[in-house]
Structure formats: structure tokens, C-alpha cells
DNA sequence: TCAAAAGTGTTAAGCGTACACCCATGA
DNA sequence: TCATGGGTGTACGCTTAACACTTTTGA
């Protein structure tokens, strides 16, 4: 940036070839027993017909996160989700035709809010388990790996897991969430003790419904309290 | 693969003005009792004469990290340092004249290897303590904040602190490093116990020199062993 | 009444924390 | 010999980890 020099006379900076700038979104959702990622089917070349991350080019006067949210709504109908910048991918040959730099974002969605059909739907969008992803366009498999690594790293030190659950959840659901993301089993009693000792997950007087065994109590995450504690130096940790 | 080709005639995405893509580098170094950042003086408008991060535009067929390393060498003479992508800043108005998206990197340098004069030198580069930064060009103050936050967060879970020290260091130097970065005092005995228990910092038979009190033993970080442990699931933590 | 998951306490080991004095060295 | 930092151990409290049975509910 600091090395920018004015374009020489007679030429304008816009005459130089510049990379195109895109955003791509890795939307992760939690299913019964695995994480899923939302993919769309590409309708145009290159990689026509392949599965790809939702995304697209950044508008001329549009912020990066704004572009990511716009693409998410346009291509998948998803709005109002947790969205965070992940990494910027800019290898010169990641797009076979011309230089495209992609600012990747990852989003955490409550799967229940976005029930697409299991594989593919009319709009060409579908949830795919991370364990069996189809062939993906461009370097999108790498981008997904980075998103999952970020989630795994961050879920233990930040209360982002709740973004994957409905507003009211059982402690067992929460435990399953950590087990799925961290890929290891947790002890039920120790988990509950730990979670409840943080005093950020508070019990409601509601119970689980539509279940054919003893109904569990529903809890909710107290974000206001969390925000307050963070201001005083509190650090969340599981 | 294929080189960039000029836009074909007619309506095409490439006719639209595109953001320029730059890289900026936050180079952090550890001084006796604070962290310093390497700034250069801008020679051109906008912000002519202001201090700014080293950086510049990404070449047409150049990777992002490659661009960051190139700018670092060109503008400060620094090569061969720890360098990691930080965040991409793309607010539409961050550059007053035209759209520039900047992929920020942060680097950790051994200050001793790059002794510039305390404030400014001939080349217009200088180390500035984070506690009294001059007025900075563009949103560079924000970028520096992000770099420091990343360092603070990461230093506890990854052995990146060593990048700020010479290859042989005393345990007191290492402790000071953590104290400066984390902004809190640590207990000497507990710190040593903890560090040595990780078994990644190993004692050499050398001693500190040029010091007017008892010379401390020098240690080194065993990166090979660390890499080996990481493969088996080990997690570094201070 | 059975199947399925909810809910609940105790103990032992390991880890973090607090704390103070003698030692080696160069000026 | 003095000033400066180097180097060392122990005790206490808290956190983590291991572990199994009873309860509730709907089918």
C-alpha cells in the first residue's frame, strides 16, 4: 500500500490488469451426528456442474463482509448468521482462467433453520457431510479444511458453538456438538459440571418435546452475561 | 495455468473497475521492555510524509505471501522471518482515492537482526514502540491492533514467541517476552518449571556474555522435537 | 414393562499458584 | 564488597478425570 505510486501519465492504474476479488462462504451446520457444509452446484464454466462454495465477486463499493452476506442470501437464502472472515486465498493459478483472489468467510448456521433436501434441491444447494464431500471446484476443498480447522480451534475458547444450535437446547445436544467438532468423547457428568460452572448456560422451564423417552430440560446461552463478563477480562474455555 | 488475458469486447465482468489488491506487513520486534513495530515514511500522496506499514501492490502473477515478502525485502531489507496472514481489510473507503483491498500479514523479527536507528533512518524506516505510535496512514493503526491481538492470542498456544528471540536465549529473556506480550507479570519459578516441563526448550552449554552480573545459561527451542510432537497431537500451551 | 436417554456425587491425581533465600559474577 | 540478576523447592487449593446407578417418559 505504501509503495503505491501514481500511475504514469497517459495511463491509468485501472488499465493494469488486476486480480478480480471474490468472496466465498463456508457455511457449516450441525446435523444429528456430523457437521455439514452447504454447497451449490455451479451453473457456469469453469467447473460447470461441480459443487462449489457459495460466493461471488465483490461489488465496486461493497465491503467484503457485506459481499459475503449478499452472496449467501442470493445463492442460499441464508441471512442473519454468524459470519467471520477466515483467510484470503490468492495463489495465482487457483482459477484456471484468470487471477482471482478470494476472501473466504465461514458461517455457522442452525441446520434446522435451513432444511434443504438432504442432497440437492431445486435451487441446486445442498448440505454435504464433511466426511464425504463431492469433488469440489477450484481450491474449495482447501477452504473448507481451513474453516473446519478454525472452528475446531475456536470452539474451545469462544462461545461460538451455540451458533450451531437452536436458541433452546438440551445439555446432551451441547455435549454432542463438542464431541462432533472436537472428534472425541466427553464424559457426561464432567461436561455438565464444567458447562454449568461457567454460569453462562441457564436453565429454562421448558422441556424437550416430540421425543419418545424422558424429556430433557432446555437451556439457553446467556449472551448478555457473556458480553458483560468478557469486558471484565473473563475468558471462556471448555 | 493460462496467463491473464485482456477482457474480450462486449459486456464482461472485467470491464468493471476492480479493486486494487495490496499487501501490508506488520513487523513486530521485541525490545528490552516493549514491542516495537517497523514503519516506513510515505514518500507519496496520499498521506505523504506519514508513517505507514511496509507494503505494496500484488503483482499480476504473484502469490499473496510472496508479495508480502517481496515488499518486506524491498522496503526494509528484512527477509527470512516468520510471516503469517492476518486479515484482509476491504472497507470501500479505506483509501481516499480508489478502492484498495489490503491483505495484511504480520511478521515476527528478531530486533537484534535489524538494528535500525531508534526513530528514523536514512531509508525512512524505523522501529516504533506500540505505546506511542505516530499518526499512521490509512487504517494502518487498526491493522497493527489486529496484529498485536493475534500475537497475544497465539503466543500462548503456539511456540511463536521464539521468533522474537535470538536462537540462543536465557529463560529470563523468554519470561520477559511473555510478560511484555501478555502484559502481566509471571512468577519466575513457576514459569521455569512450566517451560522446562514441556521439554521443548533445551539447555545448551553456553552462557550469556557481556553482562555485568552472573551470566545466565542459554537455551534453545527444539523445533524438530516440537514438530514431531505436534504430529502426535501434542498441543503447546503456556 | 421395556427401551432410551436424563440426571446426579465422590474420589484421586495432577496442575497452577504463592512464596524467599542463597549464589555467581563483574565492576 | 556490593549490586545485580541467576537459580532453586515446597505446600496448598483448585481443576480435571474416572467412574455407575436410579429416574422419567412414551411407546
Short mmCIF file of C-alpha atoms (C1' of nucleotides) in Angstrom, two decimals:
data_model
loop_
_atom_site.label_atom_id
_atom_site.label_comp_id
_atom_site.label_asym_id
_atom_site.label_seq_id
_atom_site.Cartn_x
_atom_site.Cartn_y
_atom_site.Cartn_z
CA UNK A 1 0.00 0.00 0.00
CA UNK A 2 2.68 2.42 1.00
CA UNK A 3 4.55 1.60 -2.16
CA UNK A 4 1.72 2.75 -4.31
CA UNK A 5 2.87 5.32 -6.78
CA UNK A 6 0.72 7.38 -9.07
CA UNK A 7 0.17 5.86 -12.47
CA UNK A 8 2.45 7.24 -15.12
CA UNK A 9 0.98 9.92 -17.38
CA UNK A 10 -1.18 8.70 -20.20
CA UNK A 11 -2.04 5.51 -18.37
CA UNK A 12 -4.37 4.99 -15.53
CA UNK A 13 -3.99 2.48 -12.79
CA UNK A 14 -7.13 0.78 -13.95
CA UNK A 15 -5.52 -0.06 -17.21
CA UNK A 16 -3.25 -2.52 -15.47
CA UNK A 17 -4.60 -6.00 -15.17
CA UNK A 18 -5.74 -6.50 -11.63
CA UNK A 19 -6.85 -9.59 -9.85
CA UNK A 20 -10.56 -9.97 -9.50
CA UNK A 21 -11.70 -10.09 -5.88
CA UNK A 22 -14.29 -12.60 -4.77
CA UNK A 23 -15.72 -13.87 -1.52
CA UNK A 24 -16.51 -17.50 -0.75
CA UNK A 25 -18.53 -18.73 2.20
CA UNK A 26 -18.15 -21.98 4.09
CA UNK A 27 -21.49 -22.46 5.80
CA UNK A 28 -21.30 -25.14 8.45
CA UNK A 29 -24.28 -26.73 10.09
CA UNK A 30 -24.64 -29.36 12.76
CA UNK A 31 -26.66 -32.43 11.97
CA UNK A 32 -27.53 -35.32 14.28
CA UNK A 33 -24.10 -36.78 14.19
CA UNK A 34 -21.88 -34.80 11.93
CA UNK A 35 -21.04 -31.41 10.55
CA UNK A 36 -22.33 -30.49 7.15
CA UNK A 37 -21.32 -27.85 4.68
CA UNK A 38 -23.60 -26.04 2.30
CA UNK A 39 -22.61 -26.34 -1.35
CA UNK A 40 -24.13 -25.11 -4.55
CA UNK A 41 -23.89 -26.52 -8.00
CA UNK A 42 -22.03 -24.34 -10.45
CA UNK A 43 -24.07 -23.42 -13.48
CA UNK A 44 -21.22 -21.93 -15.49
CA UNK A 45 -17.73 -22.76 -16.55
CA UNK A 46 -15.14 -23.29 -15.31
CA UNK A 47 -16.14 -26.27 -13.21
CA UNK A 48 -19.68 -26.17 -14.60
CA UNK A 49 -21.73 -28.80 -12.82
CA UNK A 50 -19.26 -29.21 -9.96
CA UNK A 51 -20.13 -28.46 -6.36
CA UNK A 52 -18.73 -25.23 -5.01
CA UNK A 53 -18.93 -22.85 -2.12
CA UNK A 54 -21.46 -20.07 -2.39
CA UNK A 55 -19.69 -16.87 -3.29
CA UNK A 56 -19.08 -14.32 -5.97
CA UNK A 57 -17.38 -11.11 -6.90
CA UNK A 58 -17.17 -8.13 -4.60
CA UNK A 59 -19.03 -5.05 -5.72
CA UNK A 60 -17.20 -1.91 -6.62
CA UNK A 61 -18.22 -0.09 -3.48
CA UNK A 62 -19.15 -3.00 -1.31
CA UNK A 63 -17.42 -4.14 1.87
CA UNK A 64 -16.06 -7.67 1.99
CA UNK A 65 -18.34 -8.99 4.69
CA UNK A 66 -21.27 -7.26 3.02
CA UNK A 67 -20.43 -9.07 -0.19
CA UNK A 68 -20.27 -12.39 1.64
CA UNK A 69 -23.67 -11.82 3.23
CA UNK A 70 -25.19 -10.73 -0.04
CA UNK A 71 -23.95 -13.82 -1.85
CA UNK A 72 -25.20 -16.00 0.95
CA UNK A 73 -28.68 -14.60 0.68
CA UNK A 74 -28.70 -14.63 -3.11
CA UNK A 75 -27.42 -18.15 -3.51
CA UNK A 76 -28.78 -19.97 -0.49
CA UNK A 77 -31.41 -17.77 1.14
CA UNK A 78 -29.42 -17.70 4.36
CA UNK A 79 -29.32 -14.41 6.22
CA UNK A 80 -28.58 -13.43 9.80
CA UNK A 81 -25.95 -15.95 10.65
CA UNK A 82 -22.67 -15.85 12.49
CA UNK A 83 -20.12 -14.93 9.83
CA UNK A 84 -16.43 -14.36 10.27
CA UNK A 85 -13.56 -13.79 7.91
CA UNK A 86 -11.43 -16.88 7.55
CA UNK A 87 -8.50 -16.43 5.22
CA UNK A 88 -7.66 -14.98 1.85
CA UNK A 89 -6.66 -17.36 -0.89
CA UNK A 90 -4.65 -15.85 -3.68
CA UNK A 91 -2.46 -18.40 -5.39
CA UNK A 92 -2.03 -17.11 -8.94
CA UNK A 93 -3.41 -20.27 -10.51
CA UNK A 94 -6.28 -21.12 -8.25
CA UNK A 95 -8.67 -20.12 -11.02
CA UNK A 96 -7.63 -21.65 -14.31
CA UNK A 97 -8.63 -18.73 -16.46
CA UNK A 98 -7.57 -15.58 -14.74
CA UNK A 99 -6.36 -14.25 -11.44
CA UNK A 100 -8.99 -14.31 -8.73
CA UNK A 101 -8.26 -13.55 -5.13
CA UNK A 102 -10.87 -14.92 -2.81
CA UNK A 103 -11.56 -13.67 0.67
CA UNK A 104 -13.09 -16.67 2.41
CA UNK A 105 -15.63 -16.40 5.21
CA UNK A 106 -17.13 -19.10 7.35
CA UNK A 107 -20.62 -19.09 8.74
CA UNK A 108 -22.30 -21.17 11.40
CA UNK A 109 -25.94 -21.93 10.76
CA UNK A 110 -28.64 -23.66 12.67
CA UNK A 111 -29.36 -26.52 10.31
CA UNK A 112 -32.94 -26.65 11.47
CA UNK A 113 -33.49 -23.14 10.11
CA UNK A 114 -32.36 -24.14 6.66
CA UNK A 115 -33.78 -27.51 5.84
CA UNK A 116 -32.86 -28.13 2.28
CA UNK A 117 -33.41 -31.60 0.95
CA UNK A 118 -30.70 -33.95 2.04
CA UNK A 119 -28.59 -33.91 -1.09
CA UNK A 120 -29.65 -31.46 -3.69
CA UNK A 121 -32.65 -29.23 -4.08
CA UNK A 122 -34.27 -27.25 -6.81
CA UNK A 123 -32.05 -24.25 -6.25
CA UNK A 124 -29.01 -26.51 -6.55
CA UNK A 125 -27.95 -26.06 -2.96
CA UNK A 126 -27.42 -28.88 -0.51
CA UNK A 127 -25.86 -29.88 2.79
CA UNK A 128 -22.98 -32.31 2.50
CA UNK A 129 -21.32 -34.18 5.34
CA UNK A 130 -17.68 -33.25 5.70
CA UNK A 131 -16.75 -36.90 5.72
CA UNK A 132 -17.90 -37.46 2.16
CA UNK A 133 -17.60 -34.33 0.15
CA UNK A 134 -18.12 -34.49 -3.57
CA UNK A 135 -15.43 -33.25 -5.95
CA UNK A 136 -15.22 -29.51 -5.48
CA UNK A 137 -14.47 -26.62 -7.79
CA UNK A 138 -11.24 -24.62 -7.56
CA UNK A 139 -9.44 -24.87 -4.22
CA UNK A 140 -12.72 -25.04 -2.32
CA UNK A 141 -11.77 -28.26 -0.55
CA UNK A 142 -8.79 -26.43 0.94
CA UNK A 143 -11.01 -23.57 2.02
CA UNK A 144 -13.39 -25.96 3.75
CA UNK A 145 -10.48 -27.60 5.56
CA UNK A 146 -9.38 -24.22 6.80
CA UNK A 147 -12.88 -23.40 8.03
CA UNK A 148 -13.18 -26.66 9.94
CA UNK A 149 -9.75 -26.17 11.48
CA UNK A 150 -10.76 -22.68 12.56
CA UNK A 151 -13.98 -23.94 14.09
CA UNK A 152 -12.18 -26.69 15.94
CA UNK A 153 -9.65 -24.28 17.31
CA UNK A 154 -12.09 -21.58 18.22
CA UNK A 155 -14.93 -23.56 19.70
CA UNK A 156 -12.95 -24.24 22.86
CA UNK A 157 -12.12 -20.63 23.57
CA UNK A 158 -15.15 -18.79 22.31
CA UNK A 159 -18.84 -19.49 22.69
CA UNK A 160 -19.45 -20.00 19.00
CA UNK A 161 -20.83 -23.49 19.33
CA UNK A 162 -24.17 -22.00 20.31
CA UNK A 163 -24.47 -20.58 16.80
CA UNK A 164 -24.98 -24.12 15.59
CA UNK A 165 -27.80 -24.92 18.00
CA UNK A 166 -31.34 -23.66 18.25
CA UNK A 167 -31.88 -20.97 20.90
CA UNK A 168 -33.14 -23.60 23.36
CA UNK A 169 -31.12 -26.76 23.59
CA UNK A 170 -30.50 -29.67 25.91
CA UNK A 171 -27.17 -30.25 27.58
CA UNK A 172 -26.86 -33.50 25.69
CA UNK A 173 -27.20 -31.64 22.40
CA UNK A 174 -24.49 -29.25 23.51
CA UNK A 175 -22.26 -32.11 24.52
CA UNK A 176 -22.79 -33.86 21.18
CA UNK A 177 -21.85 -30.62 19.45
CA UNK A 178 -18.48 -30.53 21.19
CA UNK A 179 -17.96 -34.22 20.62
CA UNK A 180 -18.62 -33.87 16.92
CA UNK A 181 -16.47 -30.81 16.46
CA UNK A 182 -13.59 -31.94 18.63
CA UNK A 183 -13.87 -35.53 17.46
CA UNK A 184 -13.59 -37.08 20.88
CA UNK A 185 -15.99 -38.33 23.50
CA UNK A 186 -16.68 -36.35 26.61
CA UNK A 187 -17.81 -37.56 29.99
CA UNK A 188 -21.40 -36.60 30.62
CA UNK A 189 -21.10 -35.68 34.28
CA UNK A 190 -17.87 -33.78 33.88
CA UNK A 191 -19.20 -31.93 30.87
CA UNK A 192 -22.31 -30.78 32.69
CA UNK A 193 -20.37 -29.76 35.74
CA UNK A 194 -17.98 -27.72 33.63
CA UNK A 195 -20.62 -26.06 31.48
CA UNK A 196 -22.88 -25.20 34.37
CA UNK A 197 -19.99 -23.86 36.44
CA UNK A 198 -19.39 -21.19 33.79
CA UNK A 199 -22.86 -19.94 34.59
CA UNK A 200 -23.48 -18.83 31.02
CA UNK A 201 -25.90 -21.55 30.06
CA UNK A 202 -29.04 -21.11 32.03
CA UNK A 203 -31.91 -23.41 32.57
CA UNK A 204 -35.35 -22.55 31.23
CA UNK A 205 -38.55 -24.12 32.48
CA UNK A 206 -39.18 -25.74 29.15
CA UNK A 207 -38.63 -29.34 28.19
CA UNK A 208 -37.79 -31.15 25.03
CA UNK A 209 -40.85 -32.33 23.07
CA UNK A 210 -41.53 -34.97 20.46
CA UNK A 211 -39.11 -37.42 21.91
CA UNK A 212 -40.03 -40.94 22.93
CA UNK A 213 -38.15 -41.09 26.21
CA UNK A 214 -37.74 -38.88 29.24
CA UNK A 215 -37.74 -35.26 28.05
CA UNK A 216 -34.65 -33.25 28.84
CA UNK A 217 -34.62 -29.76 30.23
CA UNK A 218 -33.92 -26.95 27.76
CA UNK A 219 -31.21 -24.40 28.40
CA UNK A 220 -30.21 -21.19 26.69
CA UNK A 221 -26.96 -19.33 26.31
CA UNK A 222 -26.88 -16.02 28.16
CA UNK A 223 -25.09 -13.84 25.65
CA UNK A 224 -25.64 -10.62 27.54
CA UNK A 225 -23.95 -12.01 30.60
CA UNK A 226 -21.14 -13.37 28.48
CA UNK A 227 -20.55 -9.98 26.86
CA UNK A 228 -20.50 -8.37 30.27
CA UNK A 229 -18.01 -10.85 31.66
CA UNK A 230 -15.72 -10.53 28.64
CA UNK A 231 -15.46 -6.80 29.25
CA UNK A 232 -14.04 -7.65 32.66
CA UNK A 233 -11.41 -9.97 31.27
CA UNK A 234 -13.28 -13.26 31.51
CA UNK A 235 -12.16 -15.96 29.12
CA UNK A 236 -14.50 -18.70 28.00
CA UNK A 237 -12.95 -22.13 27.87
CA UNK A 238 -14.27 -25.67 27.60
CA UNK B 1 -2.05 -22.05 -15.78
CA UNK B 2 -3.17 -19.65 -18.51
CA UNK B 3 -1.91 -16.11 -18.11
CA UNK B 4 -4.30 -13.30 -17.61
CA UNK B 5 -5.88 -12.33 -20.87
CA UNK B 6 -7.32 -8.95 -21.74
CA UNK B 7 -11.06 -8.68 -21.40
CA UNK B 8 -12.98 -9.62 -24.50
CA UNK B 9 -15.16 -6.99 -26.11
CA UNK B 10 -18.74 -6.63 -25.05
CA UNK B 11 -20.24 -6.92 -21.63
CA UNK B 12 -17.92 -8.80 -19.36
CA UNK B 13 -17.14 -8.77 -15.71
CA UNK B 14 -13.68 -7.44 -16.43
CA UNK B 15 -14.98 -4.21 -17.78
CA UNK B 16 -16.00 -3.19 -14.31
CA UNK B 17 -13.46 -1.33 -12.30
CA UNK B 18 -11.85 -3.71 -9.88
CA UNK B 19 -10.36 -3.08 -6.51
CA UNK B 20 -6.61 -2.93 -6.42
CA UNK B 21 -5.08 -5.61 -4.19
CA UNK B 22 -2.24 -4.76 -1.86
CA UNK B 23 -0.40 -6.40 0.99
CA UNK B 24 0.68 -4.67 4.19
CA UNK B 25 3.06 -6.09 6.76
CA UNK B 26 3.05 -5.54 10.49
CA UNK B 27 6.58 -6.39 11.55
CA UNK B 28 6.82 -6.78 15.29
CA UNK B 29 10.06 -6.90 17.22
CA UNK B 30 10.84 -7.33 20.87
CA UNK B 31 12.93 -4.68 22.53
CA UNK B 32 14.21 -4.63 26.11
CA UNK B 33 10.88 -3.80 27.56
CA UNK B 34 8.32 -3.39 24.87
CA UNK B 35 7.14 -4.49 21.49
CA UNK B 36 8.02 -2.35 18.52
CA UNK B 37 6.60 -2.14 15.06
CA UNK B 38 8.50 -1.32 11.91
CA UNK B 39 7.16 1.65 10.00
CA UNK B 40 8.26 3.45 6.90
CA UNK B 41 7.70 7.00 5.91
CA UNK B 42 5.50 7.50 2.90
CA UNK B 43 7.12 9.42 0.09
CA UNK B 44 3.99 9.94 -1.96
CA UNK B 45 0.44 11.12 -1.58
CA UNK B 46 -1.97 10.31 -0.16
CA UNK B 47 -0.61 10.51 3.35
CA UNK B 48 2.75 11.74 2.03
CA UNK B 49 5.14 12.09 4.95
CA UNK B 50 3.03 9.98 7.29
CA UNK B 51 4.26 6.75 8.81
CA UNK B 52 2.82 3.60 7.30
CA UNK B 53 3.23 -0.14 7.22
CA UNK B 54 5.55 -1.55 4.62
CA UNK B 55 3.53 -2.97 1.77
CA UNK B 56 2.52 -2.56 -1.81
CA UNK B 57 0.51 -3.92 -4.67
CA UNK B 58 0.40 -7.57 -5.53
CA UNK B 59 1.98 -8.49 -8.82
CA UNK B 60 -0.10 -9.83 -11.65
CA UNK B 61 1.12 -13.36 -11.20
CA UNK B 62 2.44 -13.20 -7.69
CA UNK B 63 1.15 -15.06 -4.64
CA UNK B 64 -0.01 -13.01 -1.67
CA UNK B 65 2.62 -14.17 0.77
CA UNK B 66 5.25 -13.80 -1.93
CA UNK B 67 4.16 -10.21 -2.42
CA UNK B 68 4.39 -9.56 1.30
CA UNK B 69 7.91 -11.00 1.48
CA UNK B 70 9.00 -9.07 -1.57
CA UNK B 71 7.74 -5.77 -0.18
CA UNK B 72 9.40 -6.50 3.13
CA UNK B 73 12.77 -7.00 1.48
CA UNK B 74 12.36 -4.04 -0.85
CA UNK B 75 11.26 -1.57 1.77
CA UNK B 76 13.03 -2.71 4.90
CA UNK B 77 15.69 -5.23 3.92
CA UNK B 78 14.05 -7.87 6.09
CA UNK B 79 13.97 -11.39 4.70
CA UNK B 80 13.57 -14.83 6.23
CA UNK B 81 11.17 -14.03 9.02
CA UNK B 82 8.11 -15.68 10.44
CA UNK B 83 5.26 -14.33 8.36
CA UNK B 84 1.60 -15.21 8.61
CA UNK B 85 -1.54 -13.87 7.03
CA UNK B 86 -3.51 -11.76 9.45
CA UNK B 87 -6.71 -10.39 7.97
CA UNK B 88 -7.98 -8.73 4.84
CA UNK B 89 -9.14 -5.17 5.10
CA UNK B 90 -11.52 -4.06 2.43
CA UNK B 91 -13.73 -1.23 3.59
CA UNK B 92 -14.64 0.68 0.42
CA UNK B 93 -13.27 3.95 1.73
CA UNK B 94 -10.11 2.88 3.46
CA UNK B 95 -8.11 4.54 0.71
CA UNK B 96 -9.43 8.02 -0.07
CA UNK B 97 -8.84 7.86 -3.79
CA UNK B 98 -9.84 4.48 -5.02
CA UNK B 99 -10.76 1.04 -3.86
CA UNK B 100 -7.84 -0.87 -2.41
CA UNK B 101 -8.23 -4.18 -0.66
CA UNK B 102 -5.30 -4.97 1.53
CA UNK B 103 -4.32 -8.43 2.67
CA UNK B 104 -2.44 -7.82 5.90
CA UNK B 105 0.38 -10.03 7.14
CA UNK B 106 2.25 -9.93 10.39
CA UNK B 107 5.86 -10.83 10.85
CA UNK B 108 7.92 -11.52 13.93
CA UNK B 109 11.50 -10.38 13.71
CA UNK B 110 14.50 -10.66 15.95
CA UNK B 111 15.09 -6.98 16.62
CA UNK B 112 18.78 -7.61 17.05
CA UNK B 113 18.99 -8.71 13.43
CA UNK B 114 17.55 -5.45 12.20
CA UNK B 115 19.03 -2.66 14.19
CA UNK B 116 17.79 0.49 12.58
CA UNK B 117 18.37 3.72 14.42
CA UNK B 118 15.89 4.22 17.19
CA UNK B 119 13.47 6.52 15.41
CA UNK B 120 14.14 7.05 11.77
CA UNK B 121 16.97 6.17 9.48
CA UNK B 122 18.17 7.11 6.07
CA UNK B 123 15.87 4.67 4.33
CA UNK B 124 12.92 6.15 6.22
CA UNK B 125 12.25 3.01 8.21
CA UNK B 126 12.16 2.83 11.97
CA UNK B 127 11.02 0.82 14.95
CA UNK B 128 8.26 2.44 16.97
CA UNK B 129 7.03 1.31 20.37
CA UNK B 130 3.39 0.25 20.28
CA UNK B 131 2.67 2.50 23.23
CA UNK B 132 3.45 5.66 21.33
CA UNK B 133 2.76 5.24 17.70
CA UNK B 134 2.87 8.27 15.44
CA UNK B 135 -0.11 9.20 13.29
CA UNK B 136 -0.49 6.47 10.72
CA UNK B 137 -1.62 6.42 7.13
CA UNK B 138 -4.91 4.85 6.06
CA UNK B 139 -6.31 2.30 8.55
CA UNK B 140 -2.86 1.10 9.48
CA UNK B 141 -3.43 1.71 13.18
CA UNK B 142 -6.32 -0.75 13.02
CA UNK B 143 -4.16 -3.28 11.22
CA UNK B 144 -1.49 -3.00 13.90
CA UNK B 145 -4.08 -3.51 16.61
CA UNK B 146 -5.23 -6.66 14.88
CA UNK B 147 -1.68 -7.95 14.63
CA UNK B 148 -0.99 -7.37 18.30
CA UNK B 149 -4.25 -9.04 19.25
CA UNK B 150 -3.33 -12.04 17.11
CA UNK B 151 0.11 -12.27 18.67
CA UNK B 152 -1.34 -12.06 22.16
CA UNK B 153 -3.85 -14.76 21.42
CA UNK B 154 -1.48 -17.04 19.61
CA UNK B 155 1.61 -16.81 21.75
CA UNK B 156 0.02 -18.93 24.44
CA UNK B 157 -0.96 -21.78 22.19
CA UNK B 158 1.82 -21.82 19.65
CA UNK B 159 5.56 -21.52 20.01
CA UNK B 160 5.83 -18.30 18.04
CA UNK B 161 7.44 -16.30 20.81
CA UNK B 162 10.76 -17.84 19.89
CA UNK B 163 10.61 -15.99 16.58
CA UNK B 164 11.18 -12.80 18.51
CA UNK B 165 14.28 -14.03 20.31
CA UNK B 166 17.76 -14.89 19.07
CA UNK B 167 18.42 -18.61 18.58
CA UNK B 168 20.06 -18.83 22.00
CA UNK B 169 18.28 -17.09 24.82
CA UNK B 170 18.05 -17.09 28.59
CA UNK B 171 14.95 -18.17 30.43
CA UNK B 172 14.65 -14.66 31.82
CA UNK B 173 14.52 -13.27 28.29
CA UNK B 174 11.83 -15.77 27.43
CA UNK B 175 9.88 -14.85 30.54
CA UNK B 176 10.17 -11.12 29.74
CA UNK B 177 8.84 -11.87 26.27
CA UNK B 178 5.71 -13.42 27.67
CA UNK B 179 5.32 -10.68 30.24
CA UNK B 180 5.57 -7.99 27.59
CA UNK B 181 3.20 -9.66 25.17
CA UNK B 182 0.65 -10.78 27.73
CA UNK B 183 1.01 -7.59 29.76
CA UNK B 184 1.22 -9.28 33.11
CA UNK B 185 3.93 -10.40 35.44
CA UNK B 186 4.82 -14.04 35.75
CA UNK B 187 6.38 -15.87 38.64
CA UNK B 188 9.97 -16.81 37.89
CA UNK B 189 9.97 -20.24 39.47
CA UNK B 190 6.62 -21.25 38.10
CA UNK B 191 7.50 -20.01 34.65
CA UNK B 192 10.71 -22.02 34.57
CA UNK B 193 9.01 -25.12 35.88
CA UNK B 194 6.31 -24.85 33.22
CA UNK B 195 8.62 -24.12 30.31
CA UNK B 196 11.11 -26.82 31.21
CA UNK B 197 8.36 -29.36 31.78
CA UNK B 198 7.34 -29.03 28.13
CA UNK B 199 10.80 -30.30 27.28
CA UNK B 200 10.98 -28.20 24.13
CA UNK B 201 13.42 -25.62 25.36
CA UNK B 202 16.72 -27.30 25.90
CA UNK B 203 19.77 -26.14 27.70
CA UNK B 204 23.00 -25.51 25.83
CA UNK B 205 26.39 -25.37 27.46
CA UNK B 206 26.77 -21.72 26.58
CA UNK B 207 26.34 -18.75 28.85
CA UNK B 208 25.30 -15.19 28.39
CA UNK B 209 28.19 -12.80 27.74
CA UNK B 210 28.81 -9.09 28.10
CA UNK B 211 26.68 -8.78 31.15
CA UNK B 212 27.90 -7.30 34.44
CA UNK B 213 26.40 -9.88 36.78
CA UNK B 214 26.21 -13.63 36.93
CA UNK B 215 25.85 -14.96 33.40
CA UNK B 216 22.72 -16.94 32.69
CA UNK B 217 22.60 -20.22 30.87
CA UNK B 218 21.49 -20.09 27.24
CA UNK B 219 18.70 -22.30 25.95
CA UNK B 220 17.36 -23.04 22.51
CA UNK B 221 13.97 -24.06 21.19
CA UNK B 222 13.89 -27.58 19.80
CA UNK B 223 11.74 -27.07 16.75
CA UNK B 224 12.27 -30.54 15.35
CA UNK B 225 11.02 -32.12 18.52
CA UNK B 226 8.07 -29.75 18.58
CA UNK B 227 7.11 -30.63 15.01
CA UNK B 228 7.33 -34.29 15.88
CA UNK B 229 5.13 -33.93 18.94
CA UNK B 230 2.55 -31.89 17.07
CA UNK B 231 2.11 -34.73 14.61
CA UNK B 232 1.12 -36.90 17.53
CA UNK B 233 -1.48 -34.48 18.79
CA UNK B 234 0.59 -32.53 21.27
CA UNK B 235 -0.60 -29.01 21.99
CA UNK B 236 1.77 -26.33 23.15
CA UNK B 237 0.43 -24.12 25.92
CA UNK B 238 1.90 -21.66 28.36
"C1'" DT C 1 -42.83 -53.26 31.14
"C1'" DC C 2 -39.39 -52.05 28.35
"C1'" DA C 3 -36.25 -49.14 25.85
"C1'" DA C 4 -33.96 -44.92 25.79
"C1'" DA C 5 -31.96 -41.18 27.45
"C1'" DA C 6 -31.95 -37.87 31.73
"C1'" DG C 7 -29.91 -36.76 35.66
"C1'" DT C 8 -26.75 -36.94 39.58
"C1'" DG C 9 -21.53 -37.20 43.53
"C1'" DT C 10 -17.32 -38.75 45.09
"C1'" DT C 11 -12.55 -39.64 44.98
"C1'" DA C 12 -7.76 -39.35 43.45
"C1'" DA C 13 -4.29 -37.24 40.75
"C1'" DG C 14 -2.31 -33.50 38.53
"C1'" DC C 15 -1.66 -28.71 37.89
"C1'" DG C 16 -1.33 -23.88 38.98
"C1'" DT C 17 -0.06 -20.60 42.38
"C1'" DA C 18 2.11 -18.35 46.12
"C1'" DC C 19 6.18 -17.56 48.21
"C1'" DA C 20 12.08 -16.27 49.86
"C1'" DC C 21 16.65 -17.14 50.00
"C1'" DC C 22 21.46 -18.20 48.58
"C1'" DC C 23 24.73 -17.99 44.56
"C1'" DA C 24 27.82 -16.32 40.94
"C1'" DT C 25 29.79 -12.62 38.60
"C1'" DG C 26 31.77 -8.15 37.11
"C1'" DA C 27 32.53 -3.57 38.38
"C1'" DT D 1 32.29 -5.90 48.75
"C1'" DC D 2 28.46 -4.69 46.62
"C1'" DA D 3 24.91 -4.58 43.23
"C1'" DT D 4 22.58 -7.29 40.01
"C1'" DG D 5 20.24 -10.81 38.33
"C1'" DG D 6 20.59 -16.34 38.34
"C1'" DG D 7 18.90 -20.19 40.11
"C1'" DT D 8 16.20 -23.29 43.11
"C1'" DG D 9 11.62 -26.37 46.24
"C1'" DT D 10 7.55 -26.96 48.81
"C1'" DA D 11 2.80 -26.78 50.32
"C1'" DC D 12 -1.99 -25.76 49.36
"C1'" DG D 13 -6.07 -25.40 46.73
"C1'" DC D 14 -8.42 -25.99 42.61
"C1'" DT D 15 -9.45 -28.36 38.48
"C1'" DT D 16 -9.76 -32.44 35.91
"C1'" DA D 17 -10.73 -37.21 35.14
"C1'" DA D 18 -12.52 -41.59 36.12
"C1'" DC D 19 -16.40 -43.95 37.23
"C1'" DA D 20 -22.35 -46.41 37.71
"C1'" DC D 21 -26.70 -46.27 39.09
"C1'" DT D 22 -31.57 -44.50 39.55
"C1'" DT D 23 -35.31 -41.85 37.37
"C1'" DT D 24 -38.54 -40.45 33.94
"C1'" DT D 25 -41.15 -40.96 29.94
"C1'" DG D 26 -43.56 -42.63 25.78
"C1'" DA D 27 -44.43 -46.49 23.06
#
